[in-house]
CSV table of C-alpha atoms in Angstrom, one decimal:
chain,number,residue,atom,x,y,z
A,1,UNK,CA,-22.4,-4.1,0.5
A,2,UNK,CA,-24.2,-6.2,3.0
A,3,UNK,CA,-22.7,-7.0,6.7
A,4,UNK,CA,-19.5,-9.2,6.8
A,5,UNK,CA,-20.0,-12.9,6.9
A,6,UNK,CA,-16.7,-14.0,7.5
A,7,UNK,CA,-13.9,-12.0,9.1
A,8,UNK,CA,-10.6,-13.0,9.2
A,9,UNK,CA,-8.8,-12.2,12.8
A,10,UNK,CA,-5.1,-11.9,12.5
A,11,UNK,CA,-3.6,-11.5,16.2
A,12,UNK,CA,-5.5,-13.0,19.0
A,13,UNK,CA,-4.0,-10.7,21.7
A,14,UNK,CA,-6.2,-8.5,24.1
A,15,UNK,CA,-7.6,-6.4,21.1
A,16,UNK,CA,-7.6,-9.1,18.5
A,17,UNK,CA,-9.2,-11.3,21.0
A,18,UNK,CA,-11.7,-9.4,22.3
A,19,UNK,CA,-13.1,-7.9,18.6
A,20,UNK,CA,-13.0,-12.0,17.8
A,21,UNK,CA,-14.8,-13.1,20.2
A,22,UNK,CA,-17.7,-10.4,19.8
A,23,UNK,CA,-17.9,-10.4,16.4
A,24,UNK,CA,-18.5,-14.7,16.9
A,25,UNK,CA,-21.1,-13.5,19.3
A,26,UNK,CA,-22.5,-11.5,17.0
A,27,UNK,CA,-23.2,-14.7,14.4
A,28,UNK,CA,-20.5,-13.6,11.8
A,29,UNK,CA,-17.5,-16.8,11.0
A,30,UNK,CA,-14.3,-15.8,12.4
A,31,UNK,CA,-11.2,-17.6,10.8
A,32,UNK,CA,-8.4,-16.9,13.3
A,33,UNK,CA,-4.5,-17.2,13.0
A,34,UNK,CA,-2.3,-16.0,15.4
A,35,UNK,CA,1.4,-17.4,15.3
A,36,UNK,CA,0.8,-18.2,19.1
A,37,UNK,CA,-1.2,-21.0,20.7
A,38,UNK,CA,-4.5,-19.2,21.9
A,39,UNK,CA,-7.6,-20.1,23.0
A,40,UNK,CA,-9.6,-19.7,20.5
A,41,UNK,CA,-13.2,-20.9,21.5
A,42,UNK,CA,-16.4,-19.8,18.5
A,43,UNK,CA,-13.1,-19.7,16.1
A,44,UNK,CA,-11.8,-21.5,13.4
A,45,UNK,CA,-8.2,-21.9,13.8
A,46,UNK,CA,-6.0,-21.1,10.5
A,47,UNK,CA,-2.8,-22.4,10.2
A,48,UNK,CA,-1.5,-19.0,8.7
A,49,UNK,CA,-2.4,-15.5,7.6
A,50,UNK,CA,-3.4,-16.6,4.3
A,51,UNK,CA,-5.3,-19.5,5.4
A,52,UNK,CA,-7.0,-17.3,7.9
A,53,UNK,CA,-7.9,-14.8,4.9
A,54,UNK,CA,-8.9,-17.6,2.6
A,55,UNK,CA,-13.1,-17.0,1.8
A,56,UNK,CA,-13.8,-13.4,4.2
A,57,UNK,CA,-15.0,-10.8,3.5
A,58,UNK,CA,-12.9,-9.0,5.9
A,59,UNK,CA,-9.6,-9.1,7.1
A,60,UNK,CA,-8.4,-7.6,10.7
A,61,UNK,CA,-4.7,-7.1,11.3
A,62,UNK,CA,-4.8,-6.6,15.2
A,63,UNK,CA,-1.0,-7.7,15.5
A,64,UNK,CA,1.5,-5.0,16.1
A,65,UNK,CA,3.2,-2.5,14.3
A,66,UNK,CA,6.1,-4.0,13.7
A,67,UNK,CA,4.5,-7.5,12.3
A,68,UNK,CA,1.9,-5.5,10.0
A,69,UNK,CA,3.6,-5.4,6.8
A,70,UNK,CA,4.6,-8.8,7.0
A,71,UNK,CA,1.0,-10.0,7.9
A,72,UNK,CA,0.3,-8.1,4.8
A,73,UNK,CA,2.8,-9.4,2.3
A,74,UNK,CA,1.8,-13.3,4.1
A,75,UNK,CA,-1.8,-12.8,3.7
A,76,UNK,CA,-2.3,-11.5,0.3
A,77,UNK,CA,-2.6,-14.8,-1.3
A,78,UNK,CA,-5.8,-15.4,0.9
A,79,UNK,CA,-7.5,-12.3,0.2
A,80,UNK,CA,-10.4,-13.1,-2.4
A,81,UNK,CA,-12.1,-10.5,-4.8
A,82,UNK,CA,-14.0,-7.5,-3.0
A,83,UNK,CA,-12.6,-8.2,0.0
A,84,UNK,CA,-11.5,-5.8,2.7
A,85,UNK,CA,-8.3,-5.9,4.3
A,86,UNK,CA,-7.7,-3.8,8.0
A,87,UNK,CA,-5.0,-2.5,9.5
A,88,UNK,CA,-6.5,-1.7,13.5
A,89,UNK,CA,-2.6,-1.7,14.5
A,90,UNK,CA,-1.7,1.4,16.1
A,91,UNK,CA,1.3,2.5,13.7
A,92,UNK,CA,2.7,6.1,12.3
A,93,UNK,CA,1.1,7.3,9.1
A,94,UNK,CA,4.0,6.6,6.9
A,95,UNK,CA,3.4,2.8,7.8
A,96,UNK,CA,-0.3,2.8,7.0
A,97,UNK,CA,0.6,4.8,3.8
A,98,UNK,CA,2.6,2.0,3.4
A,99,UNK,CA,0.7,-0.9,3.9
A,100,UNK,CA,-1.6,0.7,1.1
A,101,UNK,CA,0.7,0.6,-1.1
A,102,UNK,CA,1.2,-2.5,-0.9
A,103,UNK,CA,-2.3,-3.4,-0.8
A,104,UNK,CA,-3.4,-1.6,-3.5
A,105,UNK,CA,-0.5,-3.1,-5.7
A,106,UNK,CA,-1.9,-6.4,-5.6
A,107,UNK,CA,-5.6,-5.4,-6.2
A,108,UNK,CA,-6.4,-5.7,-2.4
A,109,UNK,CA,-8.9,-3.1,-1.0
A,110,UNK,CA,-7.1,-1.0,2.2
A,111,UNK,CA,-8.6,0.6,5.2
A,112,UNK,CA,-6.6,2.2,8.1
A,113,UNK,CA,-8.2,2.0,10.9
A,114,UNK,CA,-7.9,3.1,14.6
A,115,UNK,CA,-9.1,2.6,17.9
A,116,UNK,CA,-10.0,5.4,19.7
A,117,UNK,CA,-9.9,3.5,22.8
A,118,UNK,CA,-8.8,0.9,25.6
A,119,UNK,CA,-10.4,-2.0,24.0
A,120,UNK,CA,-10.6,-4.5,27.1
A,121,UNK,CA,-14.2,-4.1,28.0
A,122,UNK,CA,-15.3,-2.7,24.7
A,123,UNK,CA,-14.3,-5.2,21.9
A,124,UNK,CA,-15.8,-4.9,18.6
A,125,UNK,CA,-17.5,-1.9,20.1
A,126,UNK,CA,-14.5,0.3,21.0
A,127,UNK,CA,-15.0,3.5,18.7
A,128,UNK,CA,-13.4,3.2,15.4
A,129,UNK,CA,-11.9,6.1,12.9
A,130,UNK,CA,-10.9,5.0,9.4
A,131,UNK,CA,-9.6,6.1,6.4
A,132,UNK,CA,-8.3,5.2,3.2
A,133,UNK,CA,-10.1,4.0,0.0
A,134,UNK,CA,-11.9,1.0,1.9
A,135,UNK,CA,-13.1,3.3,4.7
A,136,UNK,CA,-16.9,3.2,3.7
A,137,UNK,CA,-16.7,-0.7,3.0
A,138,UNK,CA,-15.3,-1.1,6.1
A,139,UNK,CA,-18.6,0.5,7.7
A,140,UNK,CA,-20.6,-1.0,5.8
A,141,UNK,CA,-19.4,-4.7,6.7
A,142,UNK,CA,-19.0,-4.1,10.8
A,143,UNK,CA,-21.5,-1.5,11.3
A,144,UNK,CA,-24.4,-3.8,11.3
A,145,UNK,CA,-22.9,-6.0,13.7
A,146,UNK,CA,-22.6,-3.1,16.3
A,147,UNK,CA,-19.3,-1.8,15.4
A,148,UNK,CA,-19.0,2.4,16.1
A,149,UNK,CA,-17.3,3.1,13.2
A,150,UNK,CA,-16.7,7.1,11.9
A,151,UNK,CA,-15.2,7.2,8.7
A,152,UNK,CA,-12.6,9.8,7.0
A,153,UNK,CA,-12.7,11.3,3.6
A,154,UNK,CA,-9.3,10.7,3.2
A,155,UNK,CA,-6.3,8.3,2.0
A,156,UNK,CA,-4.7,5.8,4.5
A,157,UNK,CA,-2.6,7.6,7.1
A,158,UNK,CA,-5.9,10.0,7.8
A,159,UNK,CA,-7.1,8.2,10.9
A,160,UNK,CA,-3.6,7.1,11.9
A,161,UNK,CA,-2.4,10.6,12.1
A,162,UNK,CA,-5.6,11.8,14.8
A,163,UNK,CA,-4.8,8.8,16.9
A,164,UNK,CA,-1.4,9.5,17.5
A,165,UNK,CA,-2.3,13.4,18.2
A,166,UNK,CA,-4.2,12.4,20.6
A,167,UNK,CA,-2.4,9.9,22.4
A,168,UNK,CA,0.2,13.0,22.5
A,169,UNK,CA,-1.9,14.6,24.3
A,170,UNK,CA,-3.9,12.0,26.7
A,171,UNK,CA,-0.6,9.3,27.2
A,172,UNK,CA,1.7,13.0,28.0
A,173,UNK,CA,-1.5,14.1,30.5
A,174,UNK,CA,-1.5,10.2,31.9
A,175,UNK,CA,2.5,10.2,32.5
A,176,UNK,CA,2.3,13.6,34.3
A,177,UNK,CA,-0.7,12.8,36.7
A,178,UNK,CA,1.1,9.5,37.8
A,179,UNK,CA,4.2,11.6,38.2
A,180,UNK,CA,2.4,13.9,40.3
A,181,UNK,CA,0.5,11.6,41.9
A,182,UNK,CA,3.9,9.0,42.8
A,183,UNK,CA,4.9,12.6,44.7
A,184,UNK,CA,1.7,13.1,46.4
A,185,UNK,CA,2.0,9.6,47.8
A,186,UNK,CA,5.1,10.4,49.1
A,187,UNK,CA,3.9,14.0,50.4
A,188,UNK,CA,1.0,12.2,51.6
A,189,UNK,CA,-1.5,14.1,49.5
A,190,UNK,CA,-2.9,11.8,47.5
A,191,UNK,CA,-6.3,12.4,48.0
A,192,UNK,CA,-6.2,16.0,48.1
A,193,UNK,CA,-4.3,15.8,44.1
A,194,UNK,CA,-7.1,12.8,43.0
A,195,UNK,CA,-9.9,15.2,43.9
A,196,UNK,CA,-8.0,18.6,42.1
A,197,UNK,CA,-7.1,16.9,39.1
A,198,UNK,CA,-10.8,15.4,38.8
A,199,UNK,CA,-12.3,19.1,39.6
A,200,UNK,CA,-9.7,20.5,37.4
A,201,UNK,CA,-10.9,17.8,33.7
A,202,UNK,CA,-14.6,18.3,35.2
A,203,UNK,CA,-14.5,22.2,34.6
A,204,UNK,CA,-12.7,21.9,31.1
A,205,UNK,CA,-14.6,23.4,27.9
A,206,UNK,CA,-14.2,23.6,24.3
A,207,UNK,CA,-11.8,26.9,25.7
A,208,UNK,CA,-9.7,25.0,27.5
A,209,UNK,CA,-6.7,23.5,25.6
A,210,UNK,CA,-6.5,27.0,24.3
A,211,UNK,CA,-5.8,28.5,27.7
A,212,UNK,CA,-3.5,26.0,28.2
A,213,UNK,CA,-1.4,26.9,24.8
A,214,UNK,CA,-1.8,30.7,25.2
A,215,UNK,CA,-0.9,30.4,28.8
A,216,UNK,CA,2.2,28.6,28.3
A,217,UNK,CA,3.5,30.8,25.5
A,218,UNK,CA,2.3,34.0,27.7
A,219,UNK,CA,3.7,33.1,30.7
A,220,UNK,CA,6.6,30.3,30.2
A,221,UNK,CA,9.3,32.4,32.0
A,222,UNK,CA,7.3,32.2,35.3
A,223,UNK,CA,5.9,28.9,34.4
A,224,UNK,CA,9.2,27.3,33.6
A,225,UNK,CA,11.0,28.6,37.1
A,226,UNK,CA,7.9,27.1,38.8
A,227,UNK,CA,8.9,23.6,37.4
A,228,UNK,CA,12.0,24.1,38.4
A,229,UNK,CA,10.5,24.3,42.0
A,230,UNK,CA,8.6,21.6,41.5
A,231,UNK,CA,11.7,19.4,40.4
A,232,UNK,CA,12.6,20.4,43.4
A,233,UNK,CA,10.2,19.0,45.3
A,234,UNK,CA,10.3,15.6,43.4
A,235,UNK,CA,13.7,15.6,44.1
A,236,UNK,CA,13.3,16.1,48.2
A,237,UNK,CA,10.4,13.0,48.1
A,238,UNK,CA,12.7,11.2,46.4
A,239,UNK,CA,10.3,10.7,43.3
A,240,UNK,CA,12.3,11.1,39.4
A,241,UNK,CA,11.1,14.3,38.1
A,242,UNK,CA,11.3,12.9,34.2
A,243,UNK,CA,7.7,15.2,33.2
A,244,UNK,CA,8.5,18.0,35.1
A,245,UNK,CA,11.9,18.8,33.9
A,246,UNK,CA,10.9,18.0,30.7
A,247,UNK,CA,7.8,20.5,31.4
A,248,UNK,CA,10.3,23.0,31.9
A,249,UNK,CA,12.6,22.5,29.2
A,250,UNK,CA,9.5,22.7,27.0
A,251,UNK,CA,8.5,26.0,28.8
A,252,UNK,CA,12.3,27.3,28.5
A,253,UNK,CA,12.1,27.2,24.8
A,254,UNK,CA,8.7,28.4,24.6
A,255,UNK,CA,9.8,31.8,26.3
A,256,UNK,CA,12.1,32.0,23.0
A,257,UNK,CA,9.2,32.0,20.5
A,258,UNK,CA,6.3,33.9,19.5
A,259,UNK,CA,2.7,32.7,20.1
A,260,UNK,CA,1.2,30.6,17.5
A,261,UNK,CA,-1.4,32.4,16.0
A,262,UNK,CA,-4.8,31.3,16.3
């Protein structure tokens, strides 16, 4: 399979828009559609997901979650022979499982795809993980035009279920620094916390988020009455203490049950 000629764009938002516009940068035809009136300069406007399908190669559904299926079911009648379609909607892994399904019922070739991050600034170069039977043609079509695409050996669902892991992980770390950092205003620390927490990532290893799990479990009695402290505190700046009591209601439970084992 050579690089994509034509790629359909389905969703001209801030991560639709921005893939769009790089991929027409990049030479390929982008047939657009997005139920809004955009700007849609380098593209050809569509009057609908089918239209917009109608002759690519590839089709990108950068819409939302919640529109995904039916961008799917309105599409299909667009989608030629060989062609790709791409679901870069950030969605649970039943959905994607889904949206295979439904894809592979009518003969369509499915990839789930997802972006590992903040597109603005990146576009059609944000790092991609995908999975499902179209991963590899998926590659294949964007990879020449610059896209960082890693692929999964794996159905649809694969790549969905990794970004959602970690965006328990990095959105749960992001609400507690600006919940800490709303107090420090307050406690007027904020410097002193920016320059811990950045020491703090700066010195983390391949270790780390193990010390962090066996730590809890080890010590979540202690830890959990040193939330409460800290709730405390939140609650004498005035600041809602939503991560830290739900730190220590995590760490309460914890103290109940054994360490995972490793």
């Amino acid at each position: 399979m050579t690089a994509a000629g034509c790629v359909a764009v389905l969703g001209l938002g801030e991560a639709g828009g921005a893939i769009a516009r790089d991929l027409a940068a990049a030479g390929v035809r982008v047939r657009a559609y997005d139920p809004l009136p955009l700007p849609a300069d380098g593209l050809i406007s569509c009057t609908d997901e089918a239209d917009a399908a109608r002759g690519a190669d590839l089709v990108l559904s950068v819409n939302s979650a919640k529109a995904a299926e039916d961008a799917l079911r309105a599409g299909l009648a667009g989608v030629g022979e060989g062609a790709v379609w791409a679901d870069l909607n950030t969605a649970a892994p039943a959905l994607k499982r889904r949206l295979g399904e439904v894809a592979a019922g009518a003969g369509v070739a499915f990839a789930d795809v997802s972006l590992m991050a903040p597109v603005p600034g990146k576009g059609l170069f944000t790092p991609m993980l995908v999975s499902g039977p179209a991963a590899r043609a998926y590659a294949e079509l964007l990879g020449p035009v610059g896209a960082r695409v890693t692929t999964l050996d794996g159905p649809a669902g694969e790549a969905a279920t990794r970004k959602l892991l970690r965006s328990v992980f990095f959105k749960g770390m992001a609400a507690a620094v600006v919940e800490a950092l709303h107090a420090a205003r307050e406690a007027g620390l904020d410097d002193w916390l920016r320059r811990h927490i950045a020491e703090e990532l700066a010195s983390a290893d391949e270790k780390f988020a193990e010390r962090l799990e066996t730590g809890s479990h080890r010590h979540a009695v202690r830890r959990a009455e040193e939330m409460r402290a800290a709730s405390q505190l939140l609650g004498e700046l005035d600041v809602p203490a939503r991560i830290s009591d739900a730190s220590r209601a995590w760490l309460d439970q914890l103290a109940g049950e054994p360490a995972p084992d490793r």
